[in-house]
Coordinates of C-alpha atoms and ligand atoms in Angstrom, one line a residue:
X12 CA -18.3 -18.3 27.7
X13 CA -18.1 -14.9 28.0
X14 CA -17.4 -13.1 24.4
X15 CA -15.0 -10.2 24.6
X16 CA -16.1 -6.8 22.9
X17 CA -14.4 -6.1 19.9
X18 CA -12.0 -3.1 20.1
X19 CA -13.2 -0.2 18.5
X20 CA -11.5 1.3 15.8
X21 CA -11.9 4.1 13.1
X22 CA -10.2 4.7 9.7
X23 CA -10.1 5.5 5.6
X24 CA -10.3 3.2 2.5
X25 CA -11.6 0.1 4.4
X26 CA -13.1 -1.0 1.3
X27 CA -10.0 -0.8 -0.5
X28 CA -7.6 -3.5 -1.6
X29 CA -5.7 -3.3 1.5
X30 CA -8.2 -2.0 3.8
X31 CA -10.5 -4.5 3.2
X32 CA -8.6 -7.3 3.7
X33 CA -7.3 -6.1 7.6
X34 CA -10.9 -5.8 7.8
X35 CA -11.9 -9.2 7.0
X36 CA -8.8 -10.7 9.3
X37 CA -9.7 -8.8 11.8
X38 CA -13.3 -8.9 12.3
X39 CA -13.6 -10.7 15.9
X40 CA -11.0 -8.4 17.3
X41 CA -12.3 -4.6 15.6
X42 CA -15.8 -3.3 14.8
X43 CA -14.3 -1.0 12.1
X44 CA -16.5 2.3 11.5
X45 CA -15.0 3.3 7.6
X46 CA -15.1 7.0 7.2
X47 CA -16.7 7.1 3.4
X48 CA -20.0 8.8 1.7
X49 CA -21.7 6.4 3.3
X50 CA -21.7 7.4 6.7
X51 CA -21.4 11.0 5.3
X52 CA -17.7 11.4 5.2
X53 CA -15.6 12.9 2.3
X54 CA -12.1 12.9 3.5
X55 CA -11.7 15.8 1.2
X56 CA -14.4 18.2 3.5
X57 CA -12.1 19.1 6.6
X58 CA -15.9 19.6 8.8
X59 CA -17.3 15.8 7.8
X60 CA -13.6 14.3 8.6
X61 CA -13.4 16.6 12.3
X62 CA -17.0 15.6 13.3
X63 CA -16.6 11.8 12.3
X64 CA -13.7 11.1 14.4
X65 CA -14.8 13.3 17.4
X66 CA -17.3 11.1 17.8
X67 CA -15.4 8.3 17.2
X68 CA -14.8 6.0 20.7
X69 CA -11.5 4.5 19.0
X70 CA -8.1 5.6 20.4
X71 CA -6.4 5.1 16.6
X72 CA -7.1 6.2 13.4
X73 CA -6.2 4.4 10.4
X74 CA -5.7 5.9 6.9
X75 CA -5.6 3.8 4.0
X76 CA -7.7 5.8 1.7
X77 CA -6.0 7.4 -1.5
X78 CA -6.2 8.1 -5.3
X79 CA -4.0 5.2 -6.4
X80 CA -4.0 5.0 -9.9
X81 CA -0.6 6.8 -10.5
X82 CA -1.2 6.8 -14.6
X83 CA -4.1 9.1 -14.1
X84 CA -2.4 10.9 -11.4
X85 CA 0.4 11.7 -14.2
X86 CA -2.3 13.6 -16.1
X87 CA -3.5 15.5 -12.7
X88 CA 0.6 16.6 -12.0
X89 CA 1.0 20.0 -10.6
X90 CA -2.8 20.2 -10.4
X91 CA -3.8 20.9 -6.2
X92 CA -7.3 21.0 -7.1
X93 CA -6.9 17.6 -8.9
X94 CA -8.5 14.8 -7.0
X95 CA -5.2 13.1 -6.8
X96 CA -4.2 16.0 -4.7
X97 CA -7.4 16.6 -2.8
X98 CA -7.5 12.8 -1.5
X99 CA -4.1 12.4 -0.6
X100 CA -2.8 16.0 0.4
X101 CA -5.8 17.2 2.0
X102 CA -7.6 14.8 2.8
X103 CA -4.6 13.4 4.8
X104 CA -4.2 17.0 6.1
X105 CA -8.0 16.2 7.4
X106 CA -7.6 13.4 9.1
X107 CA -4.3 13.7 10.4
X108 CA -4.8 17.2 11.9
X109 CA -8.3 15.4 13.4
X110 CA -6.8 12.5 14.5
X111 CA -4.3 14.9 16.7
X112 CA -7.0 17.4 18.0
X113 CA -8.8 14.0 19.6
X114 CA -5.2 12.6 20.6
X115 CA -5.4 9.4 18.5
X116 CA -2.5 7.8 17.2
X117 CA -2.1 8.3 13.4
X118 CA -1.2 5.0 11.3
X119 CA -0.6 6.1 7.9
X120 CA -0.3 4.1 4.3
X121 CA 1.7 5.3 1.9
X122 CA 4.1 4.0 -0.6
X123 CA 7.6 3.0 -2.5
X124 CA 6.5 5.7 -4.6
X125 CA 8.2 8.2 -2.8
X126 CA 11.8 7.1 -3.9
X127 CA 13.4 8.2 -7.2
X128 CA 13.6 4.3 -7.9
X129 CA 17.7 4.7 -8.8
X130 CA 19.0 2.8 -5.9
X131 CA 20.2 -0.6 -6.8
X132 CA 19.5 -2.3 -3.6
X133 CA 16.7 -2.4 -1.3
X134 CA 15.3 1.0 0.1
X135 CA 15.3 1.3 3.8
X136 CA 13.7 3.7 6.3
X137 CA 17.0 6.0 6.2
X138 CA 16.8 6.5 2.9
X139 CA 16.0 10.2 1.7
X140 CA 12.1 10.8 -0.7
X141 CA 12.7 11.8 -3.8
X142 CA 9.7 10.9 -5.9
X143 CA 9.6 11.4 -9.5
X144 CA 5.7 11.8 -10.8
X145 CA 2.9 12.7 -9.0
X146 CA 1.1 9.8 -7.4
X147 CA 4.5 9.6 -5.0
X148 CA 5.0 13.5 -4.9
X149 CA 1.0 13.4 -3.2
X150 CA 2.0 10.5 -0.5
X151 CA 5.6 11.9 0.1
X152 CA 3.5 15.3 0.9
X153 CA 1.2 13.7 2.8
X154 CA 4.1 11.8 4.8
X155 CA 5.4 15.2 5.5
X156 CA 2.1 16.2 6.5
X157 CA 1.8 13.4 9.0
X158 CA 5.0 14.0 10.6
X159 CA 4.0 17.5 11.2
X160 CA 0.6 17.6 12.5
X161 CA 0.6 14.5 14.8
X162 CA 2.1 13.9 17.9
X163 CA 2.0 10.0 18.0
X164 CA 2.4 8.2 14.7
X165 CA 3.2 5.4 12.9
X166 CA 3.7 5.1 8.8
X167 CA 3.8 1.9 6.9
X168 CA 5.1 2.1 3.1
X169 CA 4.0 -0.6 1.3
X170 CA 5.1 -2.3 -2.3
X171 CA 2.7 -4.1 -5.0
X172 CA 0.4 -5.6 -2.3
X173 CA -1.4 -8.7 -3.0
X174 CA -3.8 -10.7 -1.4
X175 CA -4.6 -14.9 -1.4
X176 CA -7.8 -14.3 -2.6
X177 CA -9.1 -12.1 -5.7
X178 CA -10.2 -9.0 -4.8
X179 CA -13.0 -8.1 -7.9
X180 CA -12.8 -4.5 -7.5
X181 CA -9.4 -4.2 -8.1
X182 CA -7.0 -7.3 -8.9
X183 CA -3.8 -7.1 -7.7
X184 CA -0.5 -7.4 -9.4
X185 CA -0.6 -11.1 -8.7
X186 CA -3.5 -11.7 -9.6
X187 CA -3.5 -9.8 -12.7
X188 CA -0.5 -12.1 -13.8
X189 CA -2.6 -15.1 -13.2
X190 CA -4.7 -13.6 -15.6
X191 CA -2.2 -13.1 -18.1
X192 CA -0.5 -16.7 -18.1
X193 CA -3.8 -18.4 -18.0
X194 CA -4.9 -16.4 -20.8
X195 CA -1.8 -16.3 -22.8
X196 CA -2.2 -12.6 -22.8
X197 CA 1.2 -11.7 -20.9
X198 CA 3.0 -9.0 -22.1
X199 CA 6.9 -9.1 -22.0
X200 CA 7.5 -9.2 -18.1
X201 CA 10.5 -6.7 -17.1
X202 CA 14.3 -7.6 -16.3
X203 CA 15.5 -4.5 -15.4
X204 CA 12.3 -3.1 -13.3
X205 CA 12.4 -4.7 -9.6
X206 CA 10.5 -4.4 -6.5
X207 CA 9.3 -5.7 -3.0
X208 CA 5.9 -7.7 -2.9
X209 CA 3.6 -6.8 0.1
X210 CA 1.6 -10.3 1.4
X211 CA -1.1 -8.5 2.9
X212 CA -2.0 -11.6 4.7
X213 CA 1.3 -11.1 6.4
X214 CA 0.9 -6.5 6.7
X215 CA -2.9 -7.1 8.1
X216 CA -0.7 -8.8 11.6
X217 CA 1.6 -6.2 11.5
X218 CA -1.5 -3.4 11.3
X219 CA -3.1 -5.5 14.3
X220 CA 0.2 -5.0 16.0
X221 CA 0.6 -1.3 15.0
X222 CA -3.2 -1.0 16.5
X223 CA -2.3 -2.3 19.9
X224 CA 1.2 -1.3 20.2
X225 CA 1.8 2.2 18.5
X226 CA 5.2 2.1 17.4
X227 CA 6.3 5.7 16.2
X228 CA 8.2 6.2 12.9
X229 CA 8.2 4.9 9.2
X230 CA 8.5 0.8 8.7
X231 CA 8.6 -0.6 5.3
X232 CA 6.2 -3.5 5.4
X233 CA 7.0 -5.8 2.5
X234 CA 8.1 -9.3 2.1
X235 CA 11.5 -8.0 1.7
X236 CA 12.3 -10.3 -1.4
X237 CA 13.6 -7.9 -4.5
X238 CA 12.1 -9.2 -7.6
X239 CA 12.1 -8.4 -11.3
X240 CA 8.9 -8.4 -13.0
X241 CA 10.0 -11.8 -15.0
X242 CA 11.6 -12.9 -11.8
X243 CA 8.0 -12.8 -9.7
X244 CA 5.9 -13.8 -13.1
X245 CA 8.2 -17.1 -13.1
X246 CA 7.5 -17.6 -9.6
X247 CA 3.6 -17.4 -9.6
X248 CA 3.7 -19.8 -12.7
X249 CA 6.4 -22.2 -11.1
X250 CA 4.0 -21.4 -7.7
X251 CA 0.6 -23.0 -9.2
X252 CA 2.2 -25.0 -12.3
X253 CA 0.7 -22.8 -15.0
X254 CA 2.1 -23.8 -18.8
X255 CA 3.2 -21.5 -20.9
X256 CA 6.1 -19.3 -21.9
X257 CA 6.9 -15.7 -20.1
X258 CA 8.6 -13.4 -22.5
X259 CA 11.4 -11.3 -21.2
X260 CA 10.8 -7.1 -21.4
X261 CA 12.7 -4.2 -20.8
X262 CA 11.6 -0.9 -19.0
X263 CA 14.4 0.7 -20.6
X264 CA 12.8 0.0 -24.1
X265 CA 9.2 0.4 -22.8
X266 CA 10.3 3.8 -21.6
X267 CA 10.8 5.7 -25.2
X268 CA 7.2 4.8 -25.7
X269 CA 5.9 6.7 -23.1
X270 CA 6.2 10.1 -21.6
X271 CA 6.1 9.8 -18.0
X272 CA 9.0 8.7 -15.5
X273 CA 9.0 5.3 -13.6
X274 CA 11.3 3.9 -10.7
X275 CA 13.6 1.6 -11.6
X276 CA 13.2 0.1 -8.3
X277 CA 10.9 0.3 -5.5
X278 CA 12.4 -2.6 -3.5
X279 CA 12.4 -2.0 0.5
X280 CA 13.9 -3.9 3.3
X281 CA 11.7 -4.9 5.6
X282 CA 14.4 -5.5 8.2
X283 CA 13.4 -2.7 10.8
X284 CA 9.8 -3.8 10.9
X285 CA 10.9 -7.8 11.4
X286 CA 13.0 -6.5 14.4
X287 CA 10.5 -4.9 16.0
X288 CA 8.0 -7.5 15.7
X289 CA 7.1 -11.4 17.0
X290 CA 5.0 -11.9 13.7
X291 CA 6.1 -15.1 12.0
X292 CA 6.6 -13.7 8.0
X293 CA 5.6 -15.9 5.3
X294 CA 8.4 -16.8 2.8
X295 CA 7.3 -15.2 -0.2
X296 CA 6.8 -18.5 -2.7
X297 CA 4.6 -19.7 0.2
X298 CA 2.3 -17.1 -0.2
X299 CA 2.5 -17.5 -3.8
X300 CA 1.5 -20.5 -3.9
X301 CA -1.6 -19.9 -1.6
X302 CA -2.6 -17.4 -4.8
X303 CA -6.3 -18.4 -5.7
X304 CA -6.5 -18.6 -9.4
X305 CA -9.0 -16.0 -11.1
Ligands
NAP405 N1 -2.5 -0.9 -4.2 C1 -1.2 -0.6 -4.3 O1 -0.6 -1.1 -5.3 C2 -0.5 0.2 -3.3 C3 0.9 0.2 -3.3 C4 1.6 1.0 -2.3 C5 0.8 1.8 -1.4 N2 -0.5 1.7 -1.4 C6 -1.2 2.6 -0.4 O2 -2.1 1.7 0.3 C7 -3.3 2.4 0.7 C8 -4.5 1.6 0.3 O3 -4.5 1.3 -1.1 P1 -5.5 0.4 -1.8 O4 -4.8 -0.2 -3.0 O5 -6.2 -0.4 -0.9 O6 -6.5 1.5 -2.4 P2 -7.8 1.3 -3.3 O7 -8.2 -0.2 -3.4 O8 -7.7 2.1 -4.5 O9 -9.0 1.9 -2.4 C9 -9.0 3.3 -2.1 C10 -9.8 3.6 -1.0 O10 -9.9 5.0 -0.7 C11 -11.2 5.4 -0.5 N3 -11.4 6.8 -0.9 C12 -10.9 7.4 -2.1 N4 -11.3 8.7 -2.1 C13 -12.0 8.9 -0.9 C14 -12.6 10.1 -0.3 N5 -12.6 11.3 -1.0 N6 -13.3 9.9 0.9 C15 -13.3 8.7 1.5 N7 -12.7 7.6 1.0 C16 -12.1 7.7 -0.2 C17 -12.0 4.4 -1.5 O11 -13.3 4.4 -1.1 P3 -14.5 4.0 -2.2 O12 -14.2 2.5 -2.4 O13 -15.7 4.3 -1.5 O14 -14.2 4.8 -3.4 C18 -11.3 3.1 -1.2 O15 -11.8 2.5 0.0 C19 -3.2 3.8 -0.1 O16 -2.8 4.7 0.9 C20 -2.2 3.6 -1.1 O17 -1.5 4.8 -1.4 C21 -1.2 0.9 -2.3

């Protein structure tokens, strides 16, 4: 039988969490080239990002690639030669302005971060940015950016992805509450702190979609279930029948002994993006309970 050539396609942060798992799905349909060291590539260096994706065969580029710790990023705030700023302000303004001088579509990641966090129900694509520390001040600039520079686009914001399997590297939120309960190590989980789990199982099919289709506009890609931090700790341990006891938190409290802002709530409807698709989503204590245990 005659084996059909995979589709070429060229992006950022393919060895990231998210990245990385697309990848991995998708590895009989895309020969991925990953625009990192290397292969030569800072995102940062405007020359590196034009050359790379001139050469490039692909018809979309694909930008996962950020500084994602947002607790360092709250150290970096204000700074534009931070490396918070330079990855996801300029580097975006890199690839975004290369990906439209080649006429590529755009698909950009970016965040719940973006929103103040002081709505009490779910976020949805109408709803205006108004980030509060850095980390989303960076995306919400690069989202502008985006908008601005390319002519077809397509922007996915995602919320506390997680993944079946472990990723090493980085453990997800999931993950790192298996961590917790099996070790008894769990601190006092959140009531009053909610948000949207991403399966990434589930956003990898809606990239592959994005890829072939090239919708234009923001989707929030999430399982579109609003949980509280004790909620979705409850449901992992209920999920793979972990003992133990999960102490209840507040953010409120946890708040006077820090000094930097945090959304409330970073829930989003995914309601636009399951219109606009045929992908079957997976109910969120399904995926839970396909969690591999660390
Ligand atoms: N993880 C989350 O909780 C979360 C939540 C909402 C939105 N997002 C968004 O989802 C996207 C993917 O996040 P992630 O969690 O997968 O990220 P991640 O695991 O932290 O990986 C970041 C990726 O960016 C690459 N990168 C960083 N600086 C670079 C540079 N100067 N040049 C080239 N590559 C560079 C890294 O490459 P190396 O591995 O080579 O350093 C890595 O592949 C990001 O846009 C993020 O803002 C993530």
């Amino acid at each position: 039988m005659k084996k059909t050539p995979l589709l070429p396609l060229v992006g950022t942060g393919l060895s990231g969490l998210v990245g990385s798992k697309f990848v991995e799905m998708f590895a009989k349909t895309y020969a991925c080239t990953n625009l990192d060291l290397t292969v030569g590539v800072d995102i940062t260096n405007e020359s590196q990002v034009m050359k790379a994706v001139e050469k490039s065969p692909a018809d979309v580029v694909i930008h996962f690639a950020a500084f994602t710790d947002a607790t360092a990023a709250w150290r970096q705030t204000g700074d534009k030669n931070g490396l918070c700023y330079k990855v996801n302000v300029d580097g975006t303004r890199n690839i975004a302005k290369a990906a439209h001088a080649f006429g590529k579509h755009f698909i950009h990641l970016s965040t719940a971060f973006v929103f103040d966090g002081e709505k009490d129900t779910m976020y949805t694509e109408d709803d205006a940015t108004n980030p509060v520390e850095w980390y989303g001040e960076t995306k919400a600039m690069a989202e502008d950016i985006v908008q601005n520079t390319c002519s077809s686009w397509t922007i996915f914001r995602i919320d506390q992805p997680f993944r079946s399997d472990v990723f090493e590297k980085k453990p997800d939120t999931a993950h790192r509450l298996i961590t917790g309960l099996t070790q008894g190590t769990l601190y006092p989980q959140f009531i009053d702190h909610w948000f949207s789990p991403t399966i990434l199982e589930d956003f990898s099919r809606v990239l592959d979609w994005a890829v072939q289709d090239k919708p234009q506009g923001i989707f929030h890609a999430t399982s579109g279930v609003k949980v509280s931090d004790f909620e979705y700790a409850t449901m992992i341990k209920e999920a793979l029948h972990i003992d133990g006891e999960i102490k209840q938190g507040k953010l409120a409290e946890y708040l006077h002994t820090i000094n930097r802002p945090y959304q409330k709530n970073t829930a989003m409807s995914s309601e636009k993006l399951k219109s606009e698709t045929n992908i079957a989503f997976t109910p969120l204590h399904q995926a839970l309970e396909q969690l591999k245990m660390v």
